[in-house]
Short mmCIF file of C-alpha atoms and ligand atoms in Angstrom, two decimals:
data_model
loop_
_atom_site.label_atom_id
_atom_site.label_comp_id
_atom_site.label_asym_id
_atom_site.label_seq_id
_atom_site.Cartn_x
_atom_site.Cartn_y
_atom_site.Cartn_z
CA MET Z 15 104.60 143.05 109.13
CA GLU Z 16 106.41 140.56 108.61
CA SER Z 17 108.49 140.68 111.32
CA ASP Z 18 105.93 141.73 114.39
CA PHE Z 19 104.17 138.14 111.96
CA VAL Z 20 107.50 135.81 112.54
CA GLY Z 21 107.99 136.97 116.13
CA GLN Z 22 105.18 136.27 117.17
CA LEU Z 23 105.61 132.76 115.51
CA ILE Z 24 108.43 131.99 117.03
CA ARG Z 25 107.52 132.38 120.38
CA GLN Z 26 104.09 130.54 120.33
CA LEU Z 27 106.65 127.11 118.85
CA PRO Z 28 107.66 124.21 121.25
CA ARG Z 29 111.14 123.17 122.25
CA ASP Z 30 111.81 120.46 119.79
CA ARG Z 31 114.47 118.52 121.11
CA ARG Z 32 115.88 117.55 117.26
CA LEU Z 33 116.34 121.34 116.69
CA GLU Z 34 120.04 121.70 117.79
CA VAL Z 35 119.88 124.80 117.00
CA PRO Z 36 115.82 126.24 117.09
CA PRO Z 37 113.56 128.45 114.15
CA GLY Z 38 114.49 132.59 114.78
CA ASP Z 39 118.83 131.97 113.51
CA ASP Z 40 119.26 132.31 109.97
CA ALA Z 41 118.45 128.41 109.57
CA ALA Z 42 117.81 125.97 112.39
CA VAL Z 43 119.71 122.92 112.46
CA LEU Z 44 118.69 119.38 112.92
CA ARG Z 45 119.59 116.60 115.40
CA PRO Z 46 120.43 113.86 112.49
CA THR Z 47 118.50 109.93 113.45
CA PRO Z 48 120.92 107.73 114.39
CA ASN Z 49 121.83 105.30 111.68
CA SER Z 50 119.21 106.73 108.54
CA ARG Z 51 119.28 108.35 105.41
CA PRO Z 52 117.86 112.08 105.70
CA VAL Z 53 114.87 112.42 102.95
CA ILE Z 54 113.57 115.71 101.69
CA THR Z 55 110.24 116.70 99.57
CA VAL Z 56 108.55 119.69 98.52
CA ASP Z 57 105.64 121.27 97.27
CA LEU Z 58 104.18 124.19 95.76
CA LEU Z 59 100.68 125.48 96.10
CA THR Z 60 99.12 128.30 94.11
CA GLU Z 61 95.45 130.05 94.79
CA GLY Z 62 94.12 129.66 91.45
CA VAL Z 63 95.57 126.37 90.62
CA ASP Z 64 95.42 123.88 93.97
CA PHE Z 65 93.35 125.58 96.02
CA LEU Z 66 90.67 128.52 95.55
CA LEU Z 67 90.02 130.83 99.10
CA GLN Z 68 86.65 131.59 100.20
CA GLY Z 69 85.31 135.05 98.73
CA HIS Z 70 86.95 134.24 95.89
CA GLU Z 71 85.42 130.65 94.45
CA GLY Z 72 83.54 131.49 91.16
CA THR Z 73 79.66 131.68 91.64
CA ALA Z 74 79.41 127.52 90.73
CA GLY Z 75 79.69 126.84 93.67
CA PHE Z 76 82.54 124.18 92.86
CA PRO Z 77 85.27 123.35 94.07
CA PRO Z 78 84.61 124.94 97.47
CA ALA Z 79 86.82 127.44 99.06
CA ALA Z 80 89.36 126.36 101.29
CA THR Z 81 90.23 128.84 104.36
CA PRO Z 82 93.77 129.86 105.41
CA ALA Z 83 93.23 127.95 108.03
CA GLN Z 84 92.29 124.77 105.60
CA VAL Z 85 95.11 126.02 102.97
CA GLY Z 86 98.16 125.63 105.67
CA LYS Z 87 97.00 121.92 107.08
CA LYS Z 88 96.86 121.27 102.71
CA ALA Z 89 100.15 122.50 102.15
CA VAL Z 90 102.19 120.28 105.47
CA ALA Z 91 99.84 117.04 104.25
CA VAL Z 92 100.19 116.83 100.42
CA SER Z 93 104.24 117.09 101.39
CA LEU Z 94 104.11 114.89 104.24
CA SER Z 95 102.61 112.14 101.94
CA ASP Z 96 105.56 112.41 99.86
CA LEU Z 97 107.89 111.73 102.69
CA ALA Z 98 104.76 108.97 103.50
CA ALA Z 99 105.17 107.28 100.07
CA MET Z 100 108.97 106.78 100.39
CA ALA Z 101 107.79 105.09 104.24
CA ALA Z 102 110.14 107.58 105.41
CA VAL Z 103 109.19 109.32 109.22
CA PRO Z 104 107.97 112.87 108.93
CA GLU Z 105 110.41 114.49 110.92
CA ALA Z 106 110.43 118.99 110.43
CA VAL Z 107 109.16 121.32 107.71
CA VAL Z 108 110.10 124.53 106.58
CA VAL Z 109 107.21 127.10 105.33
CA ALA Z 110 107.56 129.38 103.14
CA VAL Z 111 104.32 132.34 102.07
CA ALA Z 112 103.91 134.67 99.69
CA LEU Z 113 100.75 136.45 100.72
CA PRO Z 114 98.71 139.18 99.57
CA ARG Z 115 98.77 142.25 100.46
CA HIS Z 116 96.15 142.88 100.78
CA GLY Z 117 93.48 141.34 104.07
CA GLY Z 118 97.20 139.24 104.36
CA ARG Z 119 98.12 138.79 108.26
CA VAL Z 120 94.56 137.35 109.06
CA ILE Z 121 95.61 134.94 105.77
CA ALA Z 122 98.49 134.70 107.72
CA ASP Z 123 97.23 133.88 110.86
CA GLU Z 124 94.49 130.71 109.74
CA LEU Z 125 97.16 129.66 107.48
CA THR Z 126 99.51 128.84 110.09
CA ALA Z 127 97.48 128.20 113.00
CA GLY Z 128 96.48 124.87 110.15
CA VAL Z 129 99.84 124.51 108.93
CA MET Z 130 101.17 123.68 113.53
CA ALA Z 131 97.75 121.55 113.68
CA MET Z 132 99.44 119.47 110.87
CA THR Z 133 102.51 119.31 112.10
CA ASP Z 134 101.78 118.61 116.08
CA ALA Z 135 99.28 115.54 114.82
CA TYR Z 136 102.27 114.05 112.59
CA GLY Z 137 104.32 114.78 115.60
CA VAL Z 138 106.47 117.17 113.43
CA THR Z 139 108.82 119.80 114.02
CA LEU Z 140 107.77 123.46 112.22
CA ALA Z 141 111.88 124.07 111.50
CA GLY Z 142 111.73 127.40 109.93
CA GLY Z 143 109.94 129.95 107.03
CA ASP Z 144 110.01 132.96 104.79
CA THR Z 145 106.48 134.88 105.01
CA ASN Z 146 106.44 137.88 102.09
CA SER Z 147 103.97 139.97 100.72
CA TRP Z 148 103.10 141.10 97.03
CA ASP Z 149 100.73 141.73 94.61
CA GLY Z 150 99.86 138.20 93.78
CA PRO Z 151 97.30 135.64 94.99
CA LEU Z 152 98.04 133.30 98.02
CA VAL Z 153 101.24 131.12 98.06
CA ILE Z 154 102.25 128.08 100.27
CA SER Z 155 106.24 125.83 99.98
CA VAL Z 156 106.27 123.46 102.18
CA THR Z 157 109.51 121.36 102.59
CA ALA Z 158 109.49 118.85 104.07
CA LEU Z 159 112.42 116.03 106.19
CA GLY Z 160 112.31 112.38 106.69
CA SER Z 161 113.96 109.72 108.25
CA VAL Z 162 113.85 106.27 106.72
CA ALA Z 163 116.84 103.61 107.67
CA ALA Z 164 120.01 103.32 104.92
CA GLY Z 165 118.39 101.21 102.00
CA HIS Z 166 115.24 100.80 103.07
CA ALA Z 167 113.22 103.92 101.02
CA TRP Z 168 110.63 102.42 99.20
CA ARG Z 169 110.64 103.57 95.56
CA ARG Z 170 109.03 104.06 92.60
CA ASP Z 171 111.63 102.06 90.58
CA ARG Z 172 110.96 98.79 92.24
CA ALA Z 173 107.79 96.81 91.09
CA GLN Z 174 108.70 93.62 89.88
CA THR Z 175 106.41 91.03 87.54
CA GLY Z 176 104.13 89.48 89.44
CA ASP Z 177 103.84 92.17 92.74
CA LEU Z 178 100.06 92.41 93.36
CA ILE Z 179 98.92 96.70 93.42
CA VAL Z 180 97.64 97.65 96.89
CA VAL Z 181 95.91 100.94 97.25
CA THR Z 182 95.64 101.92 100.74
CA GLY Z 183 91.75 103.34 101.21
CA PRO Z 184 88.56 104.25 98.29
CA VAL Z 185 89.58 106.98 95.78
CA GLY Z 186 87.42 109.04 93.64
CA GLY Z 187 85.54 112.91 94.15
CA SER Z 188 87.84 114.54 96.80
CA LEU Z 189 87.14 117.45 95.36
CA LEU Z 190 84.35 117.45 97.20
CA GLY Z 191 85.65 117.99 100.19
CA ARG Z 192 88.45 115.45 101.57
CA HIS Z 193 90.97 117.33 99.13
CA LEU Z 194 91.40 119.37 102.44
CA ASN Z 195 91.45 116.99 104.48
CA VAL Z 196 94.26 115.42 103.60
CA GLU Z 197 95.35 112.31 105.70
CA PRO Z 198 98.85 111.36 104.74
CA ARG Z 199 99.18 107.97 105.69
CA CYS Z 200 102.96 108.30 107.05
CA ARG Z 201 102.32 105.56 109.76
CA GLU Z 202 100.67 103.86 107.91
CA ALA Z 203 103.57 103.83 105.15
CA VAL Z 204 105.90 103.04 108.09
CA ALA Z 205 104.17 100.32 110.11
CA ILE Z 206 103.74 98.90 106.51
CA ALA Z 207 106.98 98.98 105.68
CA ARG Z 208 108.42 97.72 109.22
CA GLN Z 209 105.95 94.58 109.15
CA PHE Z 210 106.02 93.89 105.27
CA THR Z 211 108.27 93.61 102.23
CA VAL Z 212 106.72 96.78 99.69
CA HIS Z 213 108.93 96.83 96.34
CA ALA Z 214 107.80 99.93 95.10
CA ALA Z 215 105.38 103.37 96.46
CA ILE Z 216 103.84 105.80 95.28
CA ASP Z 217 101.24 108.27 96.68
CA ILE Z 218 97.96 108.69 94.49
CA SER Z 219 99.04 113.15 93.88
CA ASP Z 220 97.28 113.23 90.30
CA GLY Z 221 94.64 110.46 90.14
CA LEU Z 222 95.18 106.04 90.67
CA ALA Z 223 96.44 105.62 86.42
CA LEU Z 224 98.30 108.51 85.91
CA ASP Z 225 100.51 107.67 89.39
CA LEU Z 226 100.79 104.10 88.78
CA SER Z 227 101.46 104.65 85.26
CA ARG Z 228 104.42 106.76 86.63
CA LEU Z 229 105.56 104.06 88.77
CA THR Z 230 105.01 101.07 86.06
CA ALA Z 231 107.02 103.08 84.11
CA ALA Z 232 109.85 103.87 86.23
CA SER Z 233 110.09 100.29 87.12
CA ASP Z 234 110.02 99.45 83.18
CA VAL Z 235 106.54 97.13 83.97
CA GLY Z 236 103.04 97.76 82.95
CA GLY Z 237 100.24 97.05 85.31
CA VAL Z 238 96.74 95.12 84.91
CA ILE Z 239 94.21 96.66 86.83
CA ASP Z 240 91.07 94.66 87.62
CA LEU Z 241 88.18 96.93 87.54
CA LYS Z 242 85.64 95.49 89.71
CA ALA Z 243 88.34 95.81 93.03
CA VAL Z 244 88.90 99.91 92.76
CA PRO Z 245 87.75 100.88 95.73
CA VAL Z 246 85.58 103.66 94.56
CA HIS Z 247 84.35 106.43 97.33
CA PRO Z 248 81.47 107.39 97.81
CA ASP Z 249 82.62 111.07 96.95
CA ALA Z 250 83.14 110.17 93.72
CA GLU Z 251 79.33 108.29 92.89
CA ARG Z 252 77.73 112.01 94.14
CA LEU Z 253 80.17 113.71 91.87
CA ALA Z 254 79.46 111.84 88.92
CA ALA Z 255 75.61 112.36 90.00
CA LEU Z 256 76.00 116.25 90.32
CA GLN Z 257 77.99 115.93 87.41
CA PRO Z 258 75.97 114.52 85.00
CA ALA Z 259 77.54 116.41 81.66
CA THR Z 260 80.99 115.17 81.88
CA GLY Z 261 79.60 111.63 81.19
CA LYS Z 262 81.93 110.35 83.97
CA THR Z 263 81.54 107.07 85.54
CA PRO Z 264 82.04 107.00 89.11
CA LEU Z 265 84.96 104.59 88.45
CA GLU Z 266 86.36 106.95 86.35
CA HIS Z 267 86.54 109.23 88.75
CA ALA Z 268 88.09 106.66 91.39
CA LEU Z 269 90.77 106.23 88.03
CA GLY Z 270 91.25 109.93 86.89
CA ASP Z 271 90.91 112.57 90.25
CA GLY Z 272 93.36 113.45 91.78
CA GLU Z 273 94.40 114.07 95.16
CA ASP Z 274 93.43 111.24 97.20
CA PHE Z 275 96.31 110.86 98.72
CA GLU Z 276 96.47 106.86 99.25
CA LEU Z 277 99.71 104.80 98.79
CA LEU Z 278 99.71 102.73 95.57
CA LEU Z 279 102.04 99.78 96.93
CA ALA Z 280 103.05 97.11 95.06
CA MET Z 281 104.14 94.02 97.19
CA PRO Z 282 104.82 90.37 96.48
CA ALA Z 283 101.41 88.51 96.23
CA ALA Z 284 101.83 86.89 99.73
CA GLU Z 285 102.90 90.16 101.22
CA ALA Z 286 99.98 91.66 99.45
CA ILE Z 287 97.50 89.00 100.91
CA ARG Z 288 98.80 89.43 104.34
CA LEU Z 289 98.42 93.26 104.44
CA VAL Z 290 94.63 93.23 103.18
CA ALA Z 291 94.15 90.32 106.26
CA THR Z 292 95.55 92.33 108.75
CA PRO Z 293 92.95 95.18 110.45
CA PRO Z 294 94.87 98.52 109.82
CA SER Z 295 93.81 99.31 113.79
CA GLU Z 296 96.59 96.70 114.39
CA LEU Z 297 98.98 98.78 112.09
CA VAL Z 298 98.08 101.76 113.28
CA ALA Z 299 95.86 102.23 116.15
CA GLY Z 300 92.68 103.85 114.78
CA SER Z 301 93.83 104.21 111.49
CA SER Z 302 91.31 104.73 108.58
CA MET Z 303 93.65 102.91 106.08
CA ARG Z 304 91.17 100.15 103.51
CA PRO Z 305 93.82 98.52 102.20
CA ALA Z 306 93.18 96.63 98.71
CA ILE Z 307 94.36 94.56 96.51
CA ILE Z 308 93.42 96.03 92.67
CA GLY Z 309 95.92 94.44 90.29
CA GLU Z 310 98.67 93.32 89.45
CA ILE Z 311 102.70 93.45 88.22
CA VAL Z 312 103.35 92.68 84.45
CA ALA Z 313 105.59 92.75 82.12
CA GLU Z 314 104.52 94.16 79.38
CA PRO Z 315 105.19 97.83 79.31
CA GLY Z 316 101.53 99.37 80.05
CA LEU Z 317 98.54 99.85 82.20
CA GLU Z 318 95.65 98.13 80.82
CA GLY Z 319 92.37 97.87 82.74
CA LYS Z 320 90.95 94.26 83.14
CA ALA Z 321 86.58 94.55 83.01
CA THR Z 322 84.22 92.12 84.69
CA ASP Z 323 83.81 89.71 81.86
CA GLY Z 324 87.87 88.92 81.85
CA SER Z 325 88.75 90.98 78.77
CA LYS Z 326 91.05 93.55 79.02
CA HIS Z 327 91.55 97.13 77.70
CA PRO Z 328 94.19 99.65 77.37
CA LEU Z 329 93.31 102.45 80.29
CA ALA Z 330 94.45 105.99 79.85
CA ALA Z 331 97.26 107.45 82.74
CA LYS Z 332 94.83 110.10 83.00
CA GLY Z 333 94.91 112.45 85.86
CA PHE Z 334 96.05 115.82 86.63
CA ASP Z 335 99.43 117.26 85.13
CA HIS Z 336 100.72 120.94 85.66
CA ALA Z 337 100.80 122.11 81.76
CA PHE Z 338 103.16 124.25 80.79
CA GLU Z 339 105.36 124.78 77.85
MG1 MG Q 402 104.68 111.83 95.10
#
């Protein structure tokens, strides 16, 4: 029953001074952060499209199936990653869930545990939600609210010719399991925004090349990726070896696989060089960030890859795109 579940959940929630009216009313009331702008984003994850639930996976065992707790964590993480891409401090989430009628209660409990593990880890308050059940697959949508100083949000349409392109960590092969353990770069983004100049930013949800092409197109510029500089995650090597029939190289996985949730930053050259020379732990204690310069913003629109011999070739903006007509 929805009312039992929601009542129990609300009793579990810690008090949060950011909430003037806590969850349990028709809506929560947040206290605004002084001198800042509210930032809001939403993501929708559907079983069978964005994840496979354990017990419902195909016979191949790949991609790996998720537990409901992992789905809850991931749903929060992807929305927080969008806040990170704006350099916003995450503050609150509201969660809407459509549960399959059969087995929904167990899923709801585990899903909530995953959501709360994430909100605890990122200092975010769970401000409300809605639970429905239906004869369909599990669907979860997380709306995240954050704040950023007025005029200081990172945008994707401000990259400038001559900027260097930084990626905050190795990419590729996340479907081997990292896509279920997303660590959004929220603290890193806020720390970088405080100490460095960033002209434009985007998070890698659908693939490095595709998301970079979104940033360059929005900024009315182009990008040249130095292919040997792209930090290829060991999972990209493993995935390429596991699926030789695809003919994809580890580098192609690094450029095209989505769900890495690292950030792409376009920064003035000196700032990018200073960022990669700064130990990440000086920015955020215990950070797993490993920023690397992977290319340059150029005036000519489009994306190019620069090979080791210096030759440049057009780079397909490949990645994951939800198809609809
Ligand atoms: Mg995004």
